Amino acid sequence: MDHLIRKKICLLGAPAVGKSSLVRQFVHSLFSDTYASTIGVKIERKPVVLASGEDLSMIIWDVHGEAGPLVIPKRFLRGTSGFLVVVDATRPETLTPAVELRDRVFAEVGEVPFLALWNKSDLIDEPLTLTGEAVDLAAQSATGRFTSAKTGAGVEDAFLALAEAMVRPAEA
Ligand code: GDP
């Protein structure tokens, strides 16, 4: 009787871009300004309803490298059906790590659906103009999106878009 679809996703990105905050906002509708860096991995679950009406359980891995923030052990990535790669919209230097992490996941688990998120959009006055690597990352992902883990803007949409892309990759 249990036909519930389960999909594992990972949140990846440079330290302090807002990975844990995005998960907290999506799963618990909460935000905190206090920064506590995650060590290892924290796993949360969130049921979502797809456009088709099907239920999907998202198993969300908030992954932080143990040997350095960008060194993600293989076992954390195993079984990943999709991922969110997070850039801090106020810190352009967080873009290159995002691109590297995307390549790392592709190498480990193949080209699964992903979304690039430009987070902390509440802190920027004008929408960013994406150039160079950012354009590539946005173009390749189901869509690049501006999110704010603080206000919640774009957060649910991003997770739901990834859920849809994982279930129906061809239409992503
Ligand atoms: P992580 O290391 O990538 O998991 O980053 P955290 O989720 O711990 O966030 C790092 C810091 O940025 C914390 O102080 C958060 O409160 C803050 N932060 C995260 N997302 C946002 C956001 O969308 N807007 C603002 N203003 N602050 C954010």
mmCIF file with all atom_site columns, C-alpha atoms and ligand atoms in Angstrom:
data_model
loop_
_atom_site.group_PDB
_atom_site.id
_atom_site.type_symbol
_atom_site.label_atom_id
_atom_site.label_alt_id
_atom_site.label_comp_id
_atom_site.label_asym_id
_atom_site.label_entity_id
_atom_site.label_seq_id
_atom_site.pdbx_PDB_ins_code
_atom_site.Cartn_x
_atom_site.Cartn_y
_atom_site.Cartn_z
_atom_site.occupancy
_atom_site.B_iso_or_equiv
_atom_site.pdbx_formal_charge
_atom_site.auth_seq_id
_atom_site.auth_comp_id
_atom_site.auth_asym_id
_atom_site.auth_atom_id
_atom_site.pdbx_PDB_model_num
ATOM   1   C CA  . MET A 1 1   ? 0.000  0.000  0.000   1.00 0.00 ? 1   MET A CA  1
ATOM   2   C CA  . ASP A 1 2   ? 3.002  2.258  0.509   1.00 0.00 ? 2   ASP A CA  1
ATOM   3   C CA  . HIS A 1 3   ? 3.715  3.786  -2.884  1.00 0.00 ? 3   HIS A CA  1
ATOM   4   C CA  . LEU A 1 4   ? 5.292  6.894  -1.446  1.00 0.00 ? 4   LEU A CA  1
ATOM   5   C CA  . ILE A 1 5   ? 8.147  8.064  -3.631  1.00 0.00 ? 5   ILE A CA  1
ATOM   6   C CA  . ARG A 1 6   ? 11.281 8.929  -1.678  1.00 0.00 ? 6   ARG A CA  1
ATOM   7   C CA  . LYS A 1 7   ? 14.061 11.003 -3.138  1.00 0.00 ? 7   LYS A CA  1
ATOM   8   C CA  . LYS A 1 8   ? 17.324 11.963 -1.524  1.00 0.00 ? 8   LYS A CA  1
ATOM   9   C CA  . ILE A 1 9   ? 18.605 15.453 -2.267  1.00 0.00 ? 9   ILE A CA  1
ATOM   10  C CA  . CYS A 1 10  ? 21.751 17.235 -1.098  1.00 0.00 ? 10  CYS A CA  1
ATOM   11  C CA  . LEU A 1 11  ? 22.388 20.894 -0.332  1.00 0.00 ? 11  LEU A CA  1
ATOM   12  C CA  . LEU A 1 12  ? 25.873 21.922 -1.318  1.00 0.00 ? 12  LEU A CA  1
ATOM   13  C CA  . GLY A 1 13  ? 27.848 25.138 -1.348  1.00 0.00 ? 13  GLY A CA  1
ATOM   14  C CA  . ALA A 1 14  ? 30.595 27.144 0.323   1.00 0.00 ? 14  ALA A CA  1
ATOM   15  C CA  . PRO A 1 15  ? 30.387 27.713 4.106   1.00 0.00 ? 15  PRO A CA  1
ATOM   16  C CA  . ALA A 1 16  ? 27.784 30.187 5.370   1.00 0.00 ? 16  ALA A CA  1
ATOM   17  C CA  . VAL A 1 17  ? 25.935 30.608 2.062   1.00 0.00 ? 17  VAL A CA  1
ATOM   18  C CA  . GLY A 1 18  ? 22.729 29.611 3.864   1.00 0.00 ? 18  GLY A CA  1
ATOM   19  C CA  . LYS A 1 19  ? 22.342 25.859 3.257   1.00 0.00 ? 19  LYS A CA  1
ATOM   20  C CA  . SER A 1 20  ? 21.128 25.023 6.760   1.00 0.00 ? 20  SER A CA  1
ATOM   21  C CA  . SER A 1 21  ? 18.924 28.123 6.803   1.00 0.00 ? 21  SER A CA  1
ATOM   22  C CA  . LEU A 1 22  ? 17.260 27.129 3.530   1.00 0.00 ? 22  LEU A CA  1
ATOM   23  C CA  . VAL A 1 23  ? 16.473 23.670 4.906   1.00 0.00 ? 23  VAL A CA  1
ATOM   24  C CA  . ARG A 1 24  ? 15.163 25.139 8.170   1.00 0.00 ? 24  ARG A CA  1
ATOM   25  C CA  . GLN A 1 25  ? 12.968 27.603 6.274   1.00 0.00 ? 25  GLN A CA  1
ATOM   26  C CA  . PHE A 1 26  ? 11.615 24.922 3.936   1.00 0.00 ? 26  PHE A CA  1
ATOM   27  C CA  . VAL A 1 27  ? 11.020 22.234 6.567   1.00 0.00 ? 27  VAL A CA  1
ATOM   28  C CA  . HIS A 1 28  ? 10.135 24.267 9.670   1.00 0.00 ? 28  HIS A CA  1
ATOM   29  C CA  . SER A 1 29  ? 9.318  27.789 8.331   1.00 0.00 ? 29  SER A CA  1
ATOM   30  C CA  . LEU A 1 30  ? 11.900 29.216 10.725  1.00 0.00 ? 30  LEU A CA  1
ATOM   31  C CA  . PHE A 1 31  ? 14.903 31.503 10.356  1.00 0.00 ? 31  PHE A CA  1
ATOM   32  C CA  . SER A 1 32  ? 17.654 32.411 12.791  1.00 0.00 ? 32  SER A CA  1
ATOM   33  C CA  . ASP A 1 33  ? 20.464 34.936 12.425  1.00 0.00 ? 33  ASP A CA  1
ATOM   34  C CA  . THR A 1 34  ? 22.746 32.871 14.617  1.00 0.00 ? 34  THR A CA  1
ATOM   35  C CA  . TYR A 1 35  ? 25.368 31.024 12.652  1.00 0.00 ? 35  TYR A CA  1
ATOM   36  C CA  . ALA A 1 36  ? 26.175 27.500 13.795  1.00 0.00 ? 36  ALA A CA  1
ATOM   37  C CA  . SER A 1 37  ? 28.241 25.648 11.233  1.00 0.00 ? 37  SER A CA  1
ATOM   38  C CA  . THR A 1 38  ? 27.110 22.108 10.597  1.00 0.00 ? 38  THR A CA  1
ATOM   39  C CA  . ILE A 1 39  ? 29.712 19.388 10.907  1.00 0.00 ? 39  ILE A CA  1
ATOM   40  C CA  . GLY A 1 40  ? 29.181 16.280 8.832   1.00 0.00 ? 40  GLY A CA  1
ATOM   41  C CA  . VAL A 1 41  ? 25.614 15.899 7.704   1.00 0.00 ? 41  VAL A CA  1
ATOM   42  C CA  . LYS A 1 42  ? 22.154 16.703 8.994   1.00 0.00 ? 42  LYS A CA  1
ATOM   43  C CA  . ILE A 1 43  ? 19.191 14.873 7.502   1.00 0.00 ? 43  ILE A CA  1
ATOM   44  C CA  . GLU A 1 44  ? 15.630 16.190 7.392   1.00 0.00 ? 44  GLU A CA  1
ATOM   45  C CA  . ARG A 1 45  ? 12.518 14.872 5.719   1.00 0.00 ? 45  ARG A CA  1
ATOM   46  C CA  . LYS A 1 46  ? 9.727  16.835 4.133   1.00 0.00 ? 46  LYS A CA  1
ATOM   47  C CA  . PRO A 1 47  ? 6.665  15.495 2.360   1.00 0.00 ? 47  PRO A CA  1
ATOM   48  C CA  . VAL A 1 48  ? 5.620  17.426 -0.739  1.00 0.00 ? 48  VAL A CA  1
ATOM   49  C CA  . VAL A 1 49  ? 2.731  17.084 -3.150  1.00 0.00 ? 49  VAL A CA  1
ATOM   50  C CA  . LEU A 1 50  ? 3.719  17.084 -6.816  1.00 0.00 ? 50  LEU A CA  1
ATOM   51  C CA  . ALA A 1 51  ? 1.766  18.838 -9.569  1.00 0.00 ? 51  ALA A CA  1
ATOM   52  C CA  . SER A 1 52  ? 0.476  15.381 -10.570 1.00 0.00 ? 52  SER A CA  1
ATOM   53  C CA  . GLY A 1 53  ? -1.053 14.987 -7.102  1.00 0.00 ? 53  GLY A CA  1
ATOM   54  C CA  . GLU A 1 54  ? 1.473  12.291 -6.104  1.00 0.00 ? 54  GLU A CA  1
ATOM   55  C CA  . ASP A 1 55  ? 3.154  12.485 -2.727  1.00 0.00 ? 55  ASP A CA  1
ATOM   56  C CA  . LEU A 1 56  ? 6.904  12.609 -2.549  1.00 0.00 ? 56  LEU A CA  1
ATOM   57  C CA  . SER A 1 57  ? 9.067  12.455 0.540   1.00 0.00 ? 57  SER A CA  1
ATOM   58  C CA  . MET A 1 58  ? 12.179 14.589 0.187   1.00 0.00 ? 58  MET A CA  1
ATOM   59  C CA  . ILE A 1 59  ? 15.085 13.298 2.242   1.00 0.00 ? 59  ILE A CA  1
ATOM   60  C CA  . ILE A 1 60  ? 17.240 16.384 2.554   1.00 0.00 ? 60  ILE A CA  1
ATOM   61  C CA  . TRP A 1 61  ? 20.943 16.005 3.309   1.00 0.00 ? 61  TRP A CA  1
ATOM   62  C CA  . ASP A 1 62  ? 22.568 19.215 4.511   1.00 0.00 ? 62  ASP A CA  1
ATOM   63  C CA  . VAL A 1 63  ? 26.119 18.231 3.729   1.00 0.00 ? 63  VAL A CA  1
ATOM   64  C CA  . HIS A 1 64  ? 29.255 19.811 5.136   1.00 0.00 ? 64  HIS A CA  1
ATOM   65  C CA  . GLY A 1 65  ? 32.645 18.293 4.459   1.00 0.00 ? 65  GLY A CA  1
ATOM   66  C CA  . GLU A 1 66  ? 34.581 16.909 7.373   1.00 0.00 ? 66  GLU A CA  1
ATOM   67  C CA  . ALA A 1 67  ? 38.009 17.353 5.835   1.00 0.00 ? 67  ALA A CA  1
ATOM   68  C CA  . GLY A 1 68  ? 37.188 20.882 4.652   1.00 0.00 ? 68  GLY A CA  1
ATOM   69  C CA  . PRO A 1 69  ? 33.949 22.451 3.526   1.00 0.00 ? 69  PRO A CA  1
ATOM   70  C CA  . LEU A 1 70  ? 34.344 21.461 -0.080  1.00 0.00 ? 70  LEU A CA  1
ATOM   71  C CA  . VAL A 1 71  ? 35.557 17.906 0.428   1.00 0.00 ? 71  VAL A CA  1
ATOM   72  C CA  . ILE A 1 72  ? 32.351 15.917 0.419   1.00 0.00 ? 72  ILE A CA  1
ATOM   73  C CA  . PRO A 1 73  ? 32.786 12.225 1.239   1.00 0.00 ? 73  PRO A CA  1
ATOM   74  C CA  . LYS A 1 74  ? 31.407 9.830  -1.388  1.00 0.00 ? 74  LYS A CA  1
ATOM   75  C CA  . ARG A 1 75  ? 29.065 8.190  1.094   1.00 0.00 ? 75  ARG A CA  1
ATOM   76  C CA  . PHE A 1 76  ? 27.186 11.479 1.532   1.00 0.00 ? 76  PHE A CA  1
ATOM   77  C CA  . LEU A 1 77  ? 26.465 11.687 -2.182  1.00 0.00 ? 77  LEU A CA  1
ATOM   78  C CA  . ARG A 1 78  ? 25.515 8.058  -2.788  1.00 0.00 ? 78  ARG A CA  1
ATOM   79  C CA  . GLY A 1 79  ? 21.880 7.650  -3.824  1.00 0.00 ? 79  GLY A CA  1
ATOM   80  C CA  . THR A 1 80  ? 21.335 11.365 -4.476  1.00 0.00 ? 80  THR A CA  1
ATOM   81  C CA  . SER A 1 81  ? 18.540 11.997 -6.982  1.00 0.00 ? 81  SER A CA  1
ATOM   82  C CA  . GLY A 1 82  ? 19.043 15.760 -7.180  1.00 0.00 ? 82  GLY A CA  1
ATOM   83  C CA  . PHE A 1 83  ? 20.748 18.659 -5.468  1.00 0.00 ? 83  PHE A CA  1
ATOM   84  C CA  . LEU A 1 84  ? 20.620 22.343 -4.704  1.00 0.00 ? 84  LEU A CA  1
ATOM   85  C CA  . VAL A 1 85  ? 23.885 24.181 -5.106  1.00 0.00 ? 85  VAL A CA  1
ATOM   86  C CA  . VAL A 1 86  ? 23.838 27.405 -3.149  1.00 0.00 ? 86  VAL A CA  1
ATOM   87  C CA  . VAL A 1 87  ? 25.658 30.663 -3.902  1.00 0.00 ? 87  VAL A CA  1
ATOM   88  C CA  . ASP A 1 88  ? 25.603 33.638 -1.527  1.00 0.00 ? 88  ASP A CA  1
ATOM   89  C CA  . ALA A 1 89  ? 24.313 36.463 -3.728  1.00 0.00 ? 89  ALA A CA  1
ATOM   90  C CA  . THR A 1 90  ? 26.299 38.963 -1.627  1.00 0.00 ? 90  THR A CA  1
ATOM   91  C CA  . ARG A 1 91  ? 29.603 37.056 -2.015  1.00 0.00 ? 91  ARG A CA  1
ATOM   92  C CA  . PRO A 1 92  ? 30.611 36.378 -5.639  1.00 0.00 ? 92  PRO A CA  1
ATOM   93  C CA  . GLU A 1 93  ? 33.544 34.264 -4.393  1.00 0.00 ? 93  GLU A CA  1
ATOM   94  C CA  . THR A 1 94  ? 31.049 31.559 -3.399  1.00 0.00 ? 94  THR A CA  1
ATOM   95  C CA  . LEU A 1 95  ? 30.314 30.888 -7.081  1.00 0.00 ? 95  LEU A CA  1
ATOM   96  C CA  . THR A 1 96  ? 33.446 28.915 -7.958  1.00 0.00 ? 96  THR A CA  1
ATOM   97  C CA  . PRO A 1 97  ? 32.974 26.446 -5.068  1.00 0.00 ? 97  PRO A CA  1
ATOM   98  C CA  . ALA A 1 98  ? 29.392 25.928 -6.269  1.00 0.00 ? 98  ALA A CA  1
ATOM   99  C CA  . VAL A 1 99  ? 30.582 25.082 -9.773  1.00 0.00 ? 99  VAL A CA  1
ATOM   100 C CA  . GLU A 1 100 ? 33.225 22.715 -8.368  1.00 0.00 ? 100 GLU A CA  1
ATOM   101 C CA  . LEU A 1 101 ? 30.672 20.982 -6.155  1.00 0.00 ? 101 LEU A CA  1
ATOM   102 C CA  . ARG A 1 102 ? 28.306 20.522 -9.082  1.00 0.00 ? 102 ARG A CA  1
ATOM   103 C CA  . ASP A 1 103 ? 31.112 18.867 -11.049 1.00 0.00 ? 103 ASP A CA  1
ATOM   104 C CA  . ARG A 1 104 ? 31.960 16.681 -8.060  1.00 0.00 ? 104 ARG A CA  1
ATOM   105 C CA  . VAL A 1 105 ? 28.369 15.408 -7.789  1.00 0.00 ? 105 VAL A CA  1
ATOM   106 C CA  . PHE A 1 106 ? 28.143 14.807 -11.537 1.00 0.00 ? 106 PHE A CA  1
ATOM   107 C CA  . ALA A 1 107 ? 31.354 12.777 -11.347 1.00 0.00 ? 107 ALA A CA  1
ATOM   108 C CA  . GLU A 1 108 ? 30.073 10.708 -8.424  1.00 0.00 ? 108 GLU A CA  1
ATOM   109 C CA  . VAL A 1 109 ? 26.420 10.100 -9.229  1.00 0.00 ? 109 VAL A CA  1
ATOM   110 C CA  . GLY A 1 110 ? 25.937 11.233 -12.846 1.00 0.00 ? 110 GLY A CA  1
ATOM   111 C CA  . GLU A 1 111 ? 24.061 14.231 -14.207 1.00 0.00 ? 111 GLU A CA  1
ATOM   112 C CA  . VAL A 1 112 ? 21.114 14.281 -11.823 1.00 0.00 ? 112 VAL A CA  1
ATOM   113 C CA  . PRO A 1 113 ? 18.787 17.328 -11.810 1.00 0.00 ? 113 PRO A CA  1
ATOM   114 C CA  . PHE A 1 114 ? 19.965 20.321 -9.819  1.00 0.00 ? 114 PHE A CA  1
ATOM   115 C CA  . LEU A 1 115 ? 19.092 23.932 -9.175  1.00 0.00 ? 115 LEU A CA  1
ATOM   116 C CA  . ALA A 1 116 ? 21.502 26.780 -8.551  1.00 0.00 ? 116 ALA A CA  1
ATOM   117 C CA  . LEU A 1 117 ? 20.212 29.123 -5.848  1.00 0.00 ? 117 LEU A CA  1
ATOM   118 C CA  . TRP A 1 118 ? 21.320 32.703 -5.379  1.00 0.00 ? 118 TRP A CA  1
ATOM   119 C CA  . ASN A 1 119 ? 20.534 32.998 -1.693  1.00 0.00 ? 119 ASN A CA  1
ATOM   120 C CA  . LYS A 1 120 ? 20.358 36.025 0.655   1.00 0.00 ? 120 LYS A CA  1
ATOM   121 C CA  . SER A 1 121 ? 18.460 37.891 -2.048  1.00 0.00 ? 121 SER A CA  1
ATOM   122 C CA  . ASP A 1 122 ? 16.920 40.017 0.747   1.00 0.00 ? 122 ASP A CA  1
ATOM   123 C CA  . LEU A 1 123 ? 20.353 41.651 1.205   1.00 0.00 ? 123 LEU A CA  1
ATOM   124 C CA  . ILE A 1 124 ? 20.818 42.829 -2.374  1.00 0.00 ? 124 ILE A CA  1
ATOM   125 C CA  . ASP A 1 125 ? 19.104 45.969 -3.639  1.00 0.00 ? 125 ASP A CA  1
ATOM   126 C CA  . GLU A 1 126 ? 19.067 45.132 -7.294  1.00 0.00 ? 126 GLU A CA  1
ATOM   127 C CA  . PRO A 1 127 ? 18.772 41.761 -8.970  1.00 0.00 ? 127 PRO A CA  1
ATOM   128 C CA  . LEU A 1 128 ? 22.217 40.417 -9.872  1.00 0.00 ? 128 LEU A CA  1
ATOM   129 C CA  . THR A 1 129 ? 23.297 40.319 -13.467 1.00 0.00 ? 129 THR A CA  1
ATOM   130 C CA  . LEU A 1 130 ? 24.721 36.883 -14.001 1.00 0.00 ? 130 LEU A CA  1
ATOM   131 C CA  . THR A 1 131 ? 27.951 36.672 -15.975 1.00 0.00 ? 131 THR A CA  1
ATOM   132 C CA  . GLY A 1 132 ? 30.532 34.024 -16.849 1.00 0.00 ? 132 GLY A CA  1
ATOM   133 C CA  . GLU A 1 133 ? 30.381 30.841 -14.760 1.00 0.00 ? 133 GLU A CA  1
ATOM   134 C CA  . ALA A 1 134 ? 27.138 32.013 -13.165 1.00 0.00 ? 134 ALA A CA  1
ATOM   135 C CA  . VAL A 1 135 ? 25.368 32.041 -16.523 1.00 0.00 ? 135 VAL A CA  1
ATOM   136 C CA  . ASP A 1 136 ? 26.550 28.488 -17.223 1.00 0.00 ? 136 ASP A CA  1
ATOM   137 C CA  . LEU A 1 137 ? 25.446 27.281 -13.821 1.00 0.00 ? 137 LEU A CA  1
ATOM   138 C CA  . ALA A 1 138 ? 22.040 28.928 -14.139 1.00 0.00 ? 138 ALA A CA  1
ATOM   139 C CA  . ALA A 1 139 ? 21.517 27.713 -17.700 1.00 0.00 ? 139 ALA A CA  1
ATOM   140 C CA  . GLN A 1 140 ? 22.326 24.119 -16.813 1.00 0.00 ? 140 GLN A CA  1
ATOM   141 C CA  . SER A 1 141 ? 20.212 23.926 -13.709 1.00 0.00 ? 141 SER A CA  1
ATOM   142 C CA  . ALA A 1 142 ? 16.458 23.418 -13.998 1.00 0.00 ? 142 ALA A CA  1
ATOM   143 C CA  . THR A 1 143 ? 16.488 27.199 -13.423 1.00 0.00 ? 143 THR A CA  1
ATOM   144 C CA  . GLY A 1 144 ? 18.694 29.469 -11.377 1.00 0.00 ? 144 GLY A CA  1
ATOM   145 C CA  . ARG A 1 145 ? 16.647 31.063 -8.640  1.00 0.00 ? 145 ARG A CA  1
ATOM   146 C CA  . PHE A 1 146 ? 16.921 33.877 -6.169  1.00 0.00 ? 146 PHE A CA  1
ATOM   147 C CA  . THR A 1 147 ? 16.036 32.784 -2.671  1.00 0.00 ? 147 THR A CA  1
ATOM   148 C CA  . SER A 1 148 ? 15.987 34.255 0.811   1.00 0.00 ? 148 SER A CA  1
ATOM   149 C CA  . ALA A 1 149 ? 16.120 31.811 3.689   1.00 0.00 ? 149 ALA A CA  1
ATOM   150 C CA  . LYS A 1 150 ? 15.298 34.846 5.846   1.00 0.00 ? 150 LYS A CA  1
ATOM   151 C CA  . THR A 1 151 ? 12.044 35.991 4.232   1.00 0.00 ? 151 THR A CA  1
ATOM   152 C CA  . GLY A 1 152 ? 11.267 32.627 2.649   1.00 0.00 ? 152 GLY A CA  1
ATOM   153 C CA  . ALA A 1 153 ? 11.101 34.179 -0.825  1.00 0.00 ? 153 ALA A CA  1
ATOM   154 C CA  . GLY A 1 154 ? 11.643 31.587 -3.541  1.00 0.00 ? 154 GLY A CA  1
ATOM   155 C CA  . VAL A 1 155 ? 12.511 28.811 -1.084  1.00 0.00 ? 155 VAL A CA  1
ATOM   156 C CA  . GLU A 1 156 ? 9.500  26.519 -1.381  1.00 0.00 ? 156 GLU A CA  1
ATOM   157 C CA  . ASP A 1 157 ? 9.390  27.096 -5.156  1.00 0.00 ? 157 ASP A CA  1
ATOM   158 C CA  . ALA A 1 158 ? 13.011 25.989 -5.464  1.00 0.00 ? 158 ALA A CA  1
ATOM   159 C CA  . PHE A 1 159 ? 12.562 22.734 -3.536  1.00 0.00 ? 159 PHE A CA  1
ATOM   160 C CA  . LEU A 1 160 ? 9.335  21.971 -5.401  1.00 0.00 ? 160 LEU A CA  1
ATOM   161 C CA  . ALA A 1 161 ? 10.943 22.673 -8.779  1.00 0.00 ? 161 ALA A CA  1
ATOM   162 C CA  . LEU A 1 162 ? 13.707 20.224 -7.888  1.00 0.00 ? 162 LEU A CA  1
ATOM   163 C CA  . ALA A 1 163 ? 11.117 17.643 -6.799  1.00 0.00 ? 163 ALA A CA  1
ATOM   164 C CA  . GLU A 1 164 ? 9.351  17.938 -10.158 1.00 0.00 ? 164 GLU A CA  1
ATOM   165 C CA  . ALA A 1 165 ? 12.638 17.767 -12.059 1.00 0.00 ? 165 ALA A CA  1
ATOM   166 C CA  . MET A 1 166 ? 13.637 14.567 -10.225 1.00 0.00 ? 166 MET A CA  1
ATOM   167 C CA  . VAL A 1 167 ? 10.364 12.833 -10.933 1.00 0.00 ? 167 VAL A CA  1
ATOM   168 C CA  . ARG A 1 168 ? 10.131 13.981 -14.545 1.00 0.00 ? 168 ARG A CA  1
ATOM   169 C CA  . PRO A 1 169 ? 13.714 14.804 -15.577 1.00 0.00 ? 169 PRO A CA  1
ATOM   170 C CA  . ALA A 1 170 ? 12.838 14.978 -19.282 1.00 0.00 ? 170 ALA A CA  1
ATOM   171 C CA  . GLU A 1 171 ? 10.504 17.918 -18.733 1.00 0.00 ? 171 GLU A CA  1
ATOM   172 C CA  . ALA A 1 172 ? 12.834 19.847 -16.455 1.00 0.00 ? 172 ALA A CA  1
HETATM 173 P P1  . GDP B 2 .   ? 25.531 27.224 5.807   1.00 0.00 ? 1   GDP B P1  1
HETATM 174 O O1  . GDP B 2 .   ? 26.900 27.179 6.430   1.00 0.00 ? 1   GDP B O1  1
HETATM 175 O O2  . GDP B 2 .   ? 25.638 27.309 4.308   1.00 0.00 ? 1   GDP B O2  1
HETATM 176 O O3  . GDP B 2 .   ? 24.616 26.132 6.269   1.00 0.00 ? 1   GDP B O3  1
HETATM 177 O O4  . GDP B 2 .   ? 24.903 28.634 6.220   1.00 0.00 ? 1   GDP B O4  1
HETATM 178 P P2  . GDP B 2 .   ? 23.811 28.980 7.358   1.00 0.00 ? 1   GDP B P2  1
HETATM 179 O O5  . GDP B 2 .   ? 22.468 28.506 6.961   1.00 0.00 ? 1   GDP B O5  1
HETATM 180 O O6  . GDP B 2 .   ? 24.316 28.551 8.669   1.00 0.00 ? 1   GDP B O6  1
HETATM 181 O O7  . GDP B 2 .   ? 23.788 30.573 7.230   1.00 0.00 ? 1   GDP B O7  1
HETATM 182 C C1  . GDP B 2 .   ? 24.962 31.363 7.419   1.00 0.00 ? 1   GDP B C1  1
HETATM 183 C C2  . GDP B 2 .   ? 24.579 32.736 7.930   1.00 0.00 ? 1   GDP B C2  1
HETATM 184 O O8  . GDP B 2 .   ? 23.870 33.446 6.930   1.00 0.00 ? 1   GDP B O8  1
HETATM 185 C C3  . GDP B 2 .   ? 23.676 32.696 9.166   1.00 0.00 ? 1   GDP B C3  1
HETATM 186 O O9  . GDP B 2 .   ? 24.027 33.761 10.015  1.00 0.00 ? 1   GDP B O9  1
HETATM 187 C C4  . GDP B 2 .   ? 22.287 32.904 8.595   1.00 0.00 ? 1   GDP B C4  1
HETATM 188 O O10 . GDP B 2 .   ? 21.434 33.517 9.529   1.00 0.00 ? 1   GDP B O10 1
HETATM 189 C C5  . GDP B 2 .   ? 22.580 33.819 7.396   1.00 0.00 ? 1   GDP B C5  1
HETATM 190 N N1  . GDP B 2 .   ? 21.633 33.612 6.286   1.00 0.00 ? 1   GDP B N1  1
HETATM 191 C C6  . GDP B 2 .   ? 21.353 32.443 5.662   1.00 0.00 ? 1   GDP B C6  1
HETATM 192 N N2  . GDP B 2 .   ? 20.475 32.637 4.665   1.00 0.00 ? 1   GDP B N2  1
HETATM 193 C C7  . GDP B 2 .   ? 20.173 33.961 4.665   1.00 0.00 ? 1   GDP B C7  1
HETATM 194 C C8  . GDP B 2 .   ? 19.307 34.785 3.857   1.00 0.00 ? 1   GDP B C8  1
HETATM 195 O O11 . GDP B 2 .   ? 18.636 34.344 2.900   1.00 0.00 ? 1   GDP B O11 1
HETATM 196 N N3  . GDP B 2 .   ? 19.267 36.117 4.174   1.00 0.00 ? 1   GDP B N3  1
HETATM 197 C C9  . GDP B 2 .   ? 20.001 36.646 5.185   1.00 0.00 ? 1   GDP B C9  1
HETATM 198 N N4  . GDP B 2 .   ? 19.883 37.945 5.418   1.00 0.00 ? 1   GDP B N4  1
HETATM 199 N N5  . GDP B 2 .   ? 20.831 35.904 5.956   1.00 0.00 ? 1   GDP B N5  1
HETATM 200 C C10 . GDP B 2 .   ? 20.919 34.583 5.691   1.00 0.00 ? 1   GDP B C10 1
#
